[in-house]
mmCIF file of C-alpha atoms in Angstrom:
data_model
loop_
_atom_site.group_PDB
_atom_site.id
_atom_site.type_symbol
_atom_site.label_atom_id
_atom_site.label_comp_id
_atom_site.label_asym_id
_atom_site.label_seq_id
_atom_site.Cartn_x
_atom_site.Cartn_y
_atom_site.Cartn_z
ATOM 1 C CA MET A 19 -19.192 -15.386 -2.967
ATOM 2 C CA GLY A 20 -17.455 -12.065 -3.674
ATOM 3 C CA TYR A 21 -20.494 -9.618 -3.231
ATOM 4 C CA ARG A 22 -22.090 -11.404 -0.260
ATOM 5 C CA ALA A 23 -18.637 -12.176 1.606
ATOM 6 C CA GLY A 24 -17.678 -8.476 1.264
ATOM 7 C CA TYR A 25 -21.004 -7.370 2.428
ATOM 8 C CA LYS A 26 -20.723 -9.870 5.633
ATOM 9 C CA ILE A 27 -17.321 -8.479 6.393
ATOM 10 C CA HIS A 28 -18.559 -4.872 5.970
ATOM 11 C CA LEU A 29 -21.510 -5.524 8.584
ATOM 12 C CA ASN A 30 -18.941 -7.252 11.066
ATOM 13 C CA HIS A 31 -16.702 -4.323 10.757
ATOM 14 C CA TYR A 32 -19.547 -2.000 11.470
ATOM 15 C CA HIS A 33 -20.792 -4.090 14.345
ATOM 16 C CA LEU A 34 -17.203 -4.137 15.952
ATOM 17 C CA GLN A 35 -17.163 -0.313 15.755
ATOM 18 C CA PHE A 36 -20.677 -0.166 17.322
ATOM 19 C CA THR A 37 -19.615 -2.187 20.268
ATOM 20 C CA ALA A 38 -16.555 -0.393 20.626
ATOM 21 C CA ARG A 39 -18.183 2.723 20.916
ATOM 22 C CA TYR A 40 -20.668 1.432 23.040
ATOM 23 C CA ARG A 41 -18.030 0.126 25.552
ATOM 24 C CA ILE A 42 -16.232 3.594 25.548
ATOM 25 C CA TYR A 43 -19.566 5.140 26.501
ATOM 26 C CA LYS A 44 -20.773 2.926 29.164
#
């Protein structure tokens, strides 16, 4: 767990930031 869970959470956070930015631009 630990490392993989943290990595998944990090990717999810990055994806949320990207989608939010995309919505603002569109």
